Coordinates of C-alpha atoms in Angstrom, one line a residue:
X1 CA 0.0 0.0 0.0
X2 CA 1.2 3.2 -0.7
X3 CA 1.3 6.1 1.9
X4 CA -0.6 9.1 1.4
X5 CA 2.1 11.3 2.6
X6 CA 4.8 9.7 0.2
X7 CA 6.1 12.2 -1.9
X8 CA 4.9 14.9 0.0
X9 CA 7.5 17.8 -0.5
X10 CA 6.6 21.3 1.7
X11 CA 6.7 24.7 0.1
X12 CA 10.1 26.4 0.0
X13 CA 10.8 29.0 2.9
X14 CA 7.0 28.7 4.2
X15 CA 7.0 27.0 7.9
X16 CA 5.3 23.9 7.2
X17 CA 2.8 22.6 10.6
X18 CA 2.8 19.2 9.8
X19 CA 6.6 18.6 8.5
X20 CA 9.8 20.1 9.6
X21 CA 11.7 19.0 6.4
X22 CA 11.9 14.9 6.4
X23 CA 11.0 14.9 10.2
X24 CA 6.8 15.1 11.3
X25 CA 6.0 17.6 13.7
X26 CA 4.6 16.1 17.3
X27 CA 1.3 17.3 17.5
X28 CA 0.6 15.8 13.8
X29 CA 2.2 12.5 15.4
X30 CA -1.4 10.4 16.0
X31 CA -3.1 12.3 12.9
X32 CA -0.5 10.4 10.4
X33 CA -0.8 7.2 12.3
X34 CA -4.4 7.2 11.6
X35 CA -4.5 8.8 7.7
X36 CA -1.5 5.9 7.1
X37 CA -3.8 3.5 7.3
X38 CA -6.3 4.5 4.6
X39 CA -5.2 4.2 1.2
X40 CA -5.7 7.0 -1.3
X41 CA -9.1 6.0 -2.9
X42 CA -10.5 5.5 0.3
X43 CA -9.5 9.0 1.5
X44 CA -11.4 10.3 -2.0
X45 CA -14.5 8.4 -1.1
X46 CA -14.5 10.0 2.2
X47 CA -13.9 13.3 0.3
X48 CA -16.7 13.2 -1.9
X49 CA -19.0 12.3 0.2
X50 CA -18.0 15.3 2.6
X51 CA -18.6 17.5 -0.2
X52 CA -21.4 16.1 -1.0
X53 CA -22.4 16.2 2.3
X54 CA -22.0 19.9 2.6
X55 CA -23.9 20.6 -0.6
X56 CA -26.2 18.7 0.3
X57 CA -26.9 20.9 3.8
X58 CA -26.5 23.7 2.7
X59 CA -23.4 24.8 4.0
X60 CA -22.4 27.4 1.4
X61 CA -21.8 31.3 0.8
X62 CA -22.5 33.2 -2.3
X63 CA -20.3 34.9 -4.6
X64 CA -21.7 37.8 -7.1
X65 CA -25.3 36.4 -6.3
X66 CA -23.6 32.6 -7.2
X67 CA -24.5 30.6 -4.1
X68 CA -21.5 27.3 -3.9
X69 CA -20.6 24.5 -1.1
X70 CA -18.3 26.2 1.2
X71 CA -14.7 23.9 0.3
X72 CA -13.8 22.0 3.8
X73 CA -10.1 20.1 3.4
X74 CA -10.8 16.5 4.7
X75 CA -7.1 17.3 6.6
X76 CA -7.2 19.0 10.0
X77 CA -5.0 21.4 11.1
X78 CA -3.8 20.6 14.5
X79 CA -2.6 23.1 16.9
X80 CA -0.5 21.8 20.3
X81 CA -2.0 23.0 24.2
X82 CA 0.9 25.2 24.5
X83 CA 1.0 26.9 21.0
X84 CA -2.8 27.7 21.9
X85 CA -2.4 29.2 25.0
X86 CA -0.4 31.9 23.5
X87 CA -2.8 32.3 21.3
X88 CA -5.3 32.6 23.7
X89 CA -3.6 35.1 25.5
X90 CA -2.6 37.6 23.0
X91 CA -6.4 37.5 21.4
X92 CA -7.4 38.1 25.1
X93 CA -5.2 40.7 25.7
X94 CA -6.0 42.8 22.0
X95 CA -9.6 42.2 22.7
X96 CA -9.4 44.1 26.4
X97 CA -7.4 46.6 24.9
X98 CA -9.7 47.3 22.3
X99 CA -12.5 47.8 24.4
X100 CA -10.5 50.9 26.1
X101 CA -9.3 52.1 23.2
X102 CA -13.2 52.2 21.9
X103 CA -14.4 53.5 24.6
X104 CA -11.8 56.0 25.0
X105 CA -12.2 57.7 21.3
X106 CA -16.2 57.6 22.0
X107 CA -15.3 59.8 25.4
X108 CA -12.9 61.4 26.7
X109 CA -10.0 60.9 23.9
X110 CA -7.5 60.9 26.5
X111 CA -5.5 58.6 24.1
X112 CA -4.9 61.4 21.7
X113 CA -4.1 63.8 24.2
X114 CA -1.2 61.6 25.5
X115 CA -0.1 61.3 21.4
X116 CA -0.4 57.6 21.5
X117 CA -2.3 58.1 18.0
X118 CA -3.5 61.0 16.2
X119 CA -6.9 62.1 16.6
X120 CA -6.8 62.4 13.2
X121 CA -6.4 58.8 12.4
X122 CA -9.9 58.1 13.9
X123 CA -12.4 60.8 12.7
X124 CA -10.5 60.2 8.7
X125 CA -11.5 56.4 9.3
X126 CA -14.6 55.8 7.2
X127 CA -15.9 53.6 10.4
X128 CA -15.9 56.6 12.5
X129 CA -19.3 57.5 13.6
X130 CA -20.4 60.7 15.7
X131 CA -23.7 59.5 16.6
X132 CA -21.6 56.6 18.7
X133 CA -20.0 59.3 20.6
X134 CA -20.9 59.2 24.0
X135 CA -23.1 56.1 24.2
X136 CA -22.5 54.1 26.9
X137 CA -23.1 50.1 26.8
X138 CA -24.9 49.2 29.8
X139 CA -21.9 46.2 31.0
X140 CA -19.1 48.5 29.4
X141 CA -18.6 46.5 26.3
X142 CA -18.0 47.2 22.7
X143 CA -17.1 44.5 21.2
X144 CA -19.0 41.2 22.1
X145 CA -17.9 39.0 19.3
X146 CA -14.4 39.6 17.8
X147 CA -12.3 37.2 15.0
X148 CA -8.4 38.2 15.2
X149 CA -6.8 37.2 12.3
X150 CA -3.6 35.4 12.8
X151 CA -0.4 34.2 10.4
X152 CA 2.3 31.8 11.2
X153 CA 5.4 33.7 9.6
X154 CA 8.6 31.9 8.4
X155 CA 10.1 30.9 11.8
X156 CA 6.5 29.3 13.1
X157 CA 5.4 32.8 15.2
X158 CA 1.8 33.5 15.0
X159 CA 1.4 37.1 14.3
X160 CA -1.9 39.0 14.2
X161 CA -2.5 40.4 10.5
X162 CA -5.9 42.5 11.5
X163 CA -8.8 43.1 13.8
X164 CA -12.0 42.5 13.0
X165 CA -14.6 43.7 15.8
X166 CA -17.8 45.0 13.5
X167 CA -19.4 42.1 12.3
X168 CA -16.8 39.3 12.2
X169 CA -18.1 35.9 10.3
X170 CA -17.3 32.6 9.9
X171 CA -17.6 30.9 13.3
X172 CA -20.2 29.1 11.8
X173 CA -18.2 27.1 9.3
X174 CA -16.0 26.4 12.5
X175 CA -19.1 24.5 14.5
X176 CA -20.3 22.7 10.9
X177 CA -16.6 21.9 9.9
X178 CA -16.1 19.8 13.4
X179 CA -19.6 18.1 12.5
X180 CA -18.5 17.0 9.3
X181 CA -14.9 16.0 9.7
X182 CA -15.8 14.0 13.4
X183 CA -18.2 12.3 10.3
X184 CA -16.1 12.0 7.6
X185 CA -12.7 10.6 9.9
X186 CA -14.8 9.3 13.1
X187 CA -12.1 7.0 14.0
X188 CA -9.1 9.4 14.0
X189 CA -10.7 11.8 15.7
X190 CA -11.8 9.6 18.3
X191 CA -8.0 9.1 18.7
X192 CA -7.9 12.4 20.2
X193 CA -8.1 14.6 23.1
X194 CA -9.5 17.5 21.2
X195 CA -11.0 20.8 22.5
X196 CA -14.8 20.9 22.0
X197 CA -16.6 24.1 19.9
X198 CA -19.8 23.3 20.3
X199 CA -20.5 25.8 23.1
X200 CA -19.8 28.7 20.9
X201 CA -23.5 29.9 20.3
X202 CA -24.2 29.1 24.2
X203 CA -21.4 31.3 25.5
X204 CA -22.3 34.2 23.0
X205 CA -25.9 34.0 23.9
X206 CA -24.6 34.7 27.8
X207 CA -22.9 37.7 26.5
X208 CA -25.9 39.0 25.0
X209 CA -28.1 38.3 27.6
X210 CA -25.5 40.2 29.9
X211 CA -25.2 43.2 28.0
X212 CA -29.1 43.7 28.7
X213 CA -30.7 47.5 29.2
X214 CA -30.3 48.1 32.9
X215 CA -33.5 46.3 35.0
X216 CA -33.9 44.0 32.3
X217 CA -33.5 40.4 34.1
X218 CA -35.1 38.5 31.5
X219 CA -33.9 39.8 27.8
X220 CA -35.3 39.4 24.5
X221 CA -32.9 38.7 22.5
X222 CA -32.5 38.8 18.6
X223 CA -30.3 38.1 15.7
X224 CA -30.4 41.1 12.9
X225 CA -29.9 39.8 9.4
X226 CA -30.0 41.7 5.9
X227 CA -31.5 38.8 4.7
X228 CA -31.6 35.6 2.3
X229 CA -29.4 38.1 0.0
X230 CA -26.9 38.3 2.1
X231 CA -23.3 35.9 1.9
X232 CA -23.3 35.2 5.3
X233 CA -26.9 34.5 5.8
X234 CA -26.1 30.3 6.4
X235 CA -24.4 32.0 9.4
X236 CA -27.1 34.4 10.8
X237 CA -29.6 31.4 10.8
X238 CA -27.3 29.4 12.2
X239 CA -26.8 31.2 15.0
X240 CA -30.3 32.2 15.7
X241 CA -31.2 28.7 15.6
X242 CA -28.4 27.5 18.0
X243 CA -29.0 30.2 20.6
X244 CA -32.7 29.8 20.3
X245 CA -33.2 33.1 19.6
X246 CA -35.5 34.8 16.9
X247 CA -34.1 35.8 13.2
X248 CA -35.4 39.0 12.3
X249 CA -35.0 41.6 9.5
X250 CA -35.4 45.1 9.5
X251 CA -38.8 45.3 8.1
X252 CA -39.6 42.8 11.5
X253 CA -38.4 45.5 14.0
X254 CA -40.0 49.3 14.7
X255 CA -39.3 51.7 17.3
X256 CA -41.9 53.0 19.6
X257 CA -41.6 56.0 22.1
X258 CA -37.5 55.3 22.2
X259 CA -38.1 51.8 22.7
X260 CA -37.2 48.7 20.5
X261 CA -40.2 46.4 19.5
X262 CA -40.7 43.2 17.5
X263 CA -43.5 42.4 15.2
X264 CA -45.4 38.9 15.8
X265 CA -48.5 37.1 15.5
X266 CA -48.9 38.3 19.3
X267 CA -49.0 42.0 18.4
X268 CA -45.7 44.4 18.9
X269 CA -43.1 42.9 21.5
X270 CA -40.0 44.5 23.3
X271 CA -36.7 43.5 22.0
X272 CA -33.5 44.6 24.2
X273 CA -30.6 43.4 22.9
X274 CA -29.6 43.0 19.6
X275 CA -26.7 40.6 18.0
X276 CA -27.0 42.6 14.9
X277 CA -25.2 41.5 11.4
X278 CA -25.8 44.5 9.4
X279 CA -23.1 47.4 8.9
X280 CA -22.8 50.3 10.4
X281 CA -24.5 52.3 7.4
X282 CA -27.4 50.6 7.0
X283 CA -28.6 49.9 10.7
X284 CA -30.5 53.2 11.0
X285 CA -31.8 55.7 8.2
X286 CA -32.4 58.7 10.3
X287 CA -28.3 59.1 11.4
X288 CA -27.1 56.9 8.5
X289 CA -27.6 56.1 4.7
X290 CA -31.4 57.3 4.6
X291 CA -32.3 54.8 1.7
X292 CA -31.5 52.0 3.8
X293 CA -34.2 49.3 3.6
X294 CA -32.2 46.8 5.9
X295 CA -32.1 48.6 9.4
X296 CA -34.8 50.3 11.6
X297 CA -35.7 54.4 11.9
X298 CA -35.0 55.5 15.3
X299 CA -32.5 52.1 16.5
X300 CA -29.7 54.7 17.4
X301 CA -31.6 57.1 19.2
X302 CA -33.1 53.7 21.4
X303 CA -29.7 52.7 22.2
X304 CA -28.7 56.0 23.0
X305 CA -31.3 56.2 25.6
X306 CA -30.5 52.7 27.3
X307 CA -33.3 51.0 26.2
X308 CA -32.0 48.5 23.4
X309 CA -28.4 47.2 23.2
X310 CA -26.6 46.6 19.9
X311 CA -23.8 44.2 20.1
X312 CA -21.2 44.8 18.2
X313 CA -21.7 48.2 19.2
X314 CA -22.2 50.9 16.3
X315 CA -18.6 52.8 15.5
X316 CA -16.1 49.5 16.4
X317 CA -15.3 50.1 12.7
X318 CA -12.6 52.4 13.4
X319 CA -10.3 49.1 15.2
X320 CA -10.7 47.4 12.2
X321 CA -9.2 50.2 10.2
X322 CA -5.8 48.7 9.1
X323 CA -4.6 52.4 9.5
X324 CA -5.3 51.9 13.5
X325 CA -3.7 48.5 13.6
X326 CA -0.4 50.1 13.3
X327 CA -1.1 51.9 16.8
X328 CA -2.2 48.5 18.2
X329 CA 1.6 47.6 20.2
X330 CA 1.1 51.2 21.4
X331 CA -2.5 51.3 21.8
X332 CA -1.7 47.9 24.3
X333 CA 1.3 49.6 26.0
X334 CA -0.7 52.5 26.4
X335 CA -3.8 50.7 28.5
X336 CA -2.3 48.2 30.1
X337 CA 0.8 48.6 30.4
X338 CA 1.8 45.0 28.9
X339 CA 4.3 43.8 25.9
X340 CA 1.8 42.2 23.2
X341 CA 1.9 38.6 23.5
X342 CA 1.0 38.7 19.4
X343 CA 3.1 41.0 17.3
X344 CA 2.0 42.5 14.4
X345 CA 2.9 42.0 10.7
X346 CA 5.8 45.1 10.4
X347 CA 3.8 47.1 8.3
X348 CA 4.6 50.8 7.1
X349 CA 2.3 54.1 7.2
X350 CA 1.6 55.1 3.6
X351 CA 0.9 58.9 5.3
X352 CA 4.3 59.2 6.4
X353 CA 6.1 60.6 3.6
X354 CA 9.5 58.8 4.6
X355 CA 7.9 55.4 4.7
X356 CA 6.1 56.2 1.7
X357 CA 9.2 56.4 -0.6
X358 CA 11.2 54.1 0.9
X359 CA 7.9 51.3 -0.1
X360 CA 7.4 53.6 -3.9
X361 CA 10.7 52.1 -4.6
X362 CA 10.0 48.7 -3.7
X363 CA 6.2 48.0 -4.6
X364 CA 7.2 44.9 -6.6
X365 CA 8.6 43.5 -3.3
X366 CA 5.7 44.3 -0.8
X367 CA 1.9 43.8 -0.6
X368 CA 0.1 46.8 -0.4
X369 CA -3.4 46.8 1.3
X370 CA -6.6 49.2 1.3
X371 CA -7.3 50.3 5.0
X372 CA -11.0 49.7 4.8
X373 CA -10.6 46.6 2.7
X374 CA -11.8 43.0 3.5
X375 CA -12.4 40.1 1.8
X376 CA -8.8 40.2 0.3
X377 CA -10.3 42.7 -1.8
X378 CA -8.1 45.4 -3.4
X379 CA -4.9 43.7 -1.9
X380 CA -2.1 44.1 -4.2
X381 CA 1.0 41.3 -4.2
X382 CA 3.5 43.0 -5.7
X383 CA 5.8 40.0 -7.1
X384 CA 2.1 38.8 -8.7
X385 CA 1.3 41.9 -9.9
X386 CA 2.3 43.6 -13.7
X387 CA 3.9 46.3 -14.3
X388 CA 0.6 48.3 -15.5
X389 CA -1.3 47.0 -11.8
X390 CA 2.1 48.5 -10.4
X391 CA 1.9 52.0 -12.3
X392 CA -1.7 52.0 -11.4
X393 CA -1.1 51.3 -7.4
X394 CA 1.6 54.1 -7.3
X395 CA -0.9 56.6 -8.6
X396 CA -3.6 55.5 -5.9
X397 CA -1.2 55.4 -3.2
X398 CA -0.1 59.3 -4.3
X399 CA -3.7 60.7 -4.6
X400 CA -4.7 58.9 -1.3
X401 CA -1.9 57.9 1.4
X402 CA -4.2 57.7 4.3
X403 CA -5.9 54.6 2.3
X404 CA -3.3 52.6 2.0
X405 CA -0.5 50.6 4.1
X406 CA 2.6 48.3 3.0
X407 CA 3.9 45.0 4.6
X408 CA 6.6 42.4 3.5
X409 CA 5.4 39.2 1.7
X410 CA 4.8 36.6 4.2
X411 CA 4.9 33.6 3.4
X412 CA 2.1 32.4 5.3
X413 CA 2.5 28.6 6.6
X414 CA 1.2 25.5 4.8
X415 CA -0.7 22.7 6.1
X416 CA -0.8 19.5 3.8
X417 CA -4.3 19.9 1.7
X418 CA -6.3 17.2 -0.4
X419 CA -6.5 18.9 -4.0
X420 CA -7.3 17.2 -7.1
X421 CA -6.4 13.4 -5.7
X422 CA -3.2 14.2 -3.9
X423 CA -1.6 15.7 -1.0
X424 CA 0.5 19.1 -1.5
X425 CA 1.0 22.4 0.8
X426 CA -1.3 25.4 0.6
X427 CA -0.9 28.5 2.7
X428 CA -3.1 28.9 5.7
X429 CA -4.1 31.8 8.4
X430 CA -6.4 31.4 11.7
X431 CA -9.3 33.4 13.1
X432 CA -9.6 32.7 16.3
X433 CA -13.2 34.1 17.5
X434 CA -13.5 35.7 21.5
X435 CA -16.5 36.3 23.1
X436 CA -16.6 39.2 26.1
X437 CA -20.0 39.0 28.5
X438 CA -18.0 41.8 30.7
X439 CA -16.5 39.8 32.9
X440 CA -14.2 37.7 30.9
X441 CA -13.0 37.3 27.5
X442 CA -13.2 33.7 26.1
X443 CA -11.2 32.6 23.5
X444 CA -13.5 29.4 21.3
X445 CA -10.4 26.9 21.2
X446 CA -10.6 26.1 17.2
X447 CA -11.0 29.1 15.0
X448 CA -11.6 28.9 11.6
X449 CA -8.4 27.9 9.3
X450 CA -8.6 29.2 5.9
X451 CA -7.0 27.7 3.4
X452 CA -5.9 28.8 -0.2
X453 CA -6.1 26.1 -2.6
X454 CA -4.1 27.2 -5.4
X455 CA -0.7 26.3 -5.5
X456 CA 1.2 29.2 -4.0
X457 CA -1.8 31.3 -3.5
X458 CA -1.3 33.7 -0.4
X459 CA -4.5 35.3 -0.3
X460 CA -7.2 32.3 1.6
X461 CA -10.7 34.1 1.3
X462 CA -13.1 31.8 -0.7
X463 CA -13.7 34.5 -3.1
X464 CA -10.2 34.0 -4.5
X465 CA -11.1 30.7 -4.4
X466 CA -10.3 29.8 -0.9
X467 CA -11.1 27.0 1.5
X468 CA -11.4 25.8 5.2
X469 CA -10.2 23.3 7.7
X470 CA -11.4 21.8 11.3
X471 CA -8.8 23.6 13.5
X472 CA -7.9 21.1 16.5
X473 CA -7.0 22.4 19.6
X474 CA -5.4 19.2 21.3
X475 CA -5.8 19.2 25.2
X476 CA -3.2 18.5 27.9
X477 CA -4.1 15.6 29.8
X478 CA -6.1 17.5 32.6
X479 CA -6.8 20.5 30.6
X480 CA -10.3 19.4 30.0
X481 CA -11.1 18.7 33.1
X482 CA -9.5 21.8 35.0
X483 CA -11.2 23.8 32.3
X484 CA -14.1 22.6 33.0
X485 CA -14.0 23.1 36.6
X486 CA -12.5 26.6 36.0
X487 CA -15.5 27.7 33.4
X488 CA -18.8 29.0 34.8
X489 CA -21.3 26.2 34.0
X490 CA -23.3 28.1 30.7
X491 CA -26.8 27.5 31.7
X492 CA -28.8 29.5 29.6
X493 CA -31.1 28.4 27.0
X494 CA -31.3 25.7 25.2
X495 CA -32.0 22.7 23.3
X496 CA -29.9 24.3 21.2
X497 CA -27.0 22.7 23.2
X498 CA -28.0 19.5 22.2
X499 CA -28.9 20.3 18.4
X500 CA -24.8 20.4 18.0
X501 CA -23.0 17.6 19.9
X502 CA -19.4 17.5 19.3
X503 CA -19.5 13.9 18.2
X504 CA -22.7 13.9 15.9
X505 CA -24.0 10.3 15.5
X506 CA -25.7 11.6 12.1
X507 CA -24.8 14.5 9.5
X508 CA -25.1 18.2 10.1
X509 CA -28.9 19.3 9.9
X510 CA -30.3 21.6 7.5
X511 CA -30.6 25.1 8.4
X512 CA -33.4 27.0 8.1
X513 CA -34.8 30.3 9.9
X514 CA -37.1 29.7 12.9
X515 CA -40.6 30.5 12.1
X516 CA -41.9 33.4 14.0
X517 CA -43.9 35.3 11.9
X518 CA -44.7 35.9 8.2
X519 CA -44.2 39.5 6.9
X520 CA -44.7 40.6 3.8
X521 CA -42.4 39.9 1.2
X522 CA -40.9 43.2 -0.6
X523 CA -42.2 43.3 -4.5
X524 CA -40.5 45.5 -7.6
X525 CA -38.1 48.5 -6.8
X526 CA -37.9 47.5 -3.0
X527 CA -36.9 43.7 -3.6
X528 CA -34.6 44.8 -5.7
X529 CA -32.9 47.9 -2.7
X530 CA -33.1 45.1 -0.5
X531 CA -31.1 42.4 -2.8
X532 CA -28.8 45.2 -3.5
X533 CA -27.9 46.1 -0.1
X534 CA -28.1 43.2 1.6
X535 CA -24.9 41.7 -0.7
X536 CA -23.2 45.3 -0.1
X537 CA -22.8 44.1 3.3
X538 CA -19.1 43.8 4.3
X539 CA -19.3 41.8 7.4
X540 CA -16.4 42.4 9.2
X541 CA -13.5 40.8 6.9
X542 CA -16.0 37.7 6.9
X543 CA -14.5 34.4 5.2
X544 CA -15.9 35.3 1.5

């Protein structure tokens, strides 16, 4: 029988997780084991009928209205207890210091006095919002739900790339890509001690609950979608569904007298908190775009007054700025007087005019990236790129520095992906996902890998053709255990619990929108706004 790793040769000066040249990395040690026992037709069978599987439940995302299988690799990626807790730390450690930072530029702005960062770099960032100024969360926090995106440079250090605390996406395919691979490789995973994901939507429904209006002991609480139009819709469901929560749409909500209410069979109902997956721009038409048909007239001024909380709250946008994440090691300094655990990508300001020169000289060495970009849109490689897509960046980064920065080609890590009937490296980053309820940041243990499958191809989102992986976070041999013990039991709601074991004895359910009432389908010029801006929706650097 021929192995499936024979002939397996890793990609040049890219830190490979599963090989260290001829030599197989430890934590990969029981994953090989298991994989050398199946020969290579039987891994296809087992691939096809994941895909299959996936098709088949809907598991997708849409491109340019297209709607396709989200790709899963049948190979894990498999991160050791030790690596993790470092990540765990530094994603804790960005995510409290971004909720002083936000809070800070909503207030008092003592973090421009003290010159840690312009105050100019914040009210240029297209995220910035006045109407947030001043409003206070009732717990104190900004950012419920963030995704840190992480690389694994050269040397095999994870470094965070950017921040996204808007609307960050793609937990979902984390929870559903554990389902099908614990299917599709049931006896190799059973050969390890692997950290469970499957409490995600319980622990995010505690934050939500706990970031309730002020008297509220019992919250309503509801998931905001743009609709069926929308990419990441799978995920919105998904969520609602898990948390047991309702799925509404704008046209579901309306404010009353400052107050937040929900349409149903039962006549208007209070809503008060709101896990909202709809931009900035389009949550609310009297302070934002005014021909938004997605959000709700008079949402800002509820949440102003106290009455309805909107996690993520509205303005986080200016974190995710890629202008701001040059501040971060200073922004962390700054508030709490640590060292980051994660460095940064070294990346240069296209503003100052020094830097500016010294990266005009050498654009076919660097990748140059928009500031409000996501999606791996407008991301310019500059060994890929012509000499015409060269001319052309030089003349944008000139009329615009502020929109622009520069970092050094990394070569992201590979991670040995099934493509085409055989094994062969493909680049890979992480997004881990954190969840603050106020008191504590928790890291889920098993973000979502992305993985490029092109040869060579450096940029992962699955609209440049990109896939996932299951990400395993192994455990010590306690860990569980003292984790456990260490974890406030999550007791809220619901079945939902039990709707996603870790070990599914059957495939992953279809997912569908819970039933809760039956408004009126938009006809003719309004069908078509809400189509429109529903796919204009950016969410948050989300995996498309």
């Amino acid at each position: 029988m021929v192995a499936m790793f024979d002939g397996y040769v890793s990609s040049g000066p890219a830190y490979d997780e599963m090989f260290d040249g001829d030599r197989l990395r430890p934590p990969y040690a029981r994953l090989r084991t298991s994989l050398d026992t199946m020969t290579t037709p039987e891994l296809v069978s087992r691939v096809e009928a994941l895909q299959k599987g996936y098709l088949d439940q809907g598991v997708t995302f849409d491109i340019g209205g297209e709607e396709r299988a989200f790709p899963l690799d049948i190979l894990p990626r498999v991160i050791e207890m030790d690596t993790w807790t470092t990540i765990e730390k530094g994603v804790q450690q960005r995510v409290r210091a971004l909720e002083l930072f936000l809070a800070d530029v909503y207030d008092a702005g003592q973090v421009f006095d003290d010159g840690v960062i312009p105050r100019g770099v914040i009210t240029t960032s297209s995220h910035y919002h006045r109407a947030a100024a001043h409003v206070r969360p009732p717990n104190g926090v900004r950012v419920h739900v963030s995704g840190i995106d992480l690389i694994r440079d050269n040397a095999g250090e994870f470094r965070v790339l950017e921040d996204n605390v808007r609307v960050p996406s793609g937990v979902s395919y984390v929870m559903t890509n554990r389902r099908a691979i614990s299917a599709a490789l049931p006896e190799t995973i059973a050969e390890h001690r692997i950290r469970p994901v499957a409490g995600y939507p319980q622990r995010l429904l505690q934050a939500l609950r706990a970031a309730a209006p002020a008297g509220v002991t019992d919250p309503t609480v509801v998931v905001l979608t743009p609709g069926v139009f929308n990419g990441a819709y799978f995920e919105h469901a998904l969520l609602a569904r898990t948390m047991g929560v309702e799925l509404v749409e704008g046209r579901d909500l309306v404010c009353r007298r400052g107050r937040l209410m929900m349409r149903t069979t039962k006549g208007l109902e209070p809503v008060h908190v709101v896990y909202r997956r709809i931009d900035d721009e389009f949550l609310d038409p009297v302070h934002f775009r005014a021909d938004s048909v997605l959000g709700v007239p008079g949402l800002i001024d509820a949440a102003r007054a106290g009455n309805v909380t909107l996690a993520n709250a509205v303005g986080n946008g200016v974190a995710d700025d890629k202008l701001v994440y040059t501040y971060m090691p200073d922004i962390i300094r700054y508030y709490l007087d640590e060292e980051p655990v994660l460095r940064n990508v070294d990346t240069w300001r296209m503003g100052d005019a020094e830097a500016r020169a010294e990266v005009l000289d050498r654009l076919d060495e660097l990748v140059l990236k928009p500031v409000d970009g996501s999606g791996g849109k407008g991301i310019v490689i500059g060994p890929h790129a012509t000499r015409a897509e060269l001319d052309g960046l030089r003349t944008k980064v000139l009329a615009d520095p502020r929109a622009w920065i520069a970092q050094p080609v990394v070569q992201l890590s590979t991670v040995p992906t099934f493509v085409d009937g055989s094994l062969g490296p493909r680049h890979v980053d992480l997004r881990p996902f954190a969840v603050n309820d106020g008191s504590r940041v928790w890291v889920l243990p098993g973000g979502l890998t992305r993985v490029a499958l092109a040869e060579g191809e450096l940029i992962v989102n699955s609209s440049r053709g990109g896939g996932s992986k299951d990400t395993w976070v192994l455990a010590g041999p306690t860990q569980v255990e003292l984790q456990e013990a260490a974890e406030e039991p999550v007791t809220e709601p619901v079945a939902a619990a039990a709707e996603v074991p870790e070990v599914p004895e059957s495939p992953v359910a279809p997912v569908a929108p819970p039933v809760h009432h039956a408004p009126e389908m938009p006809v003719g010029p309004v069908l078509a706004d809400l189509h429109a801006q529903a796919e204009q929706q950016q969410q948050g650097g989300g995996p498309c």
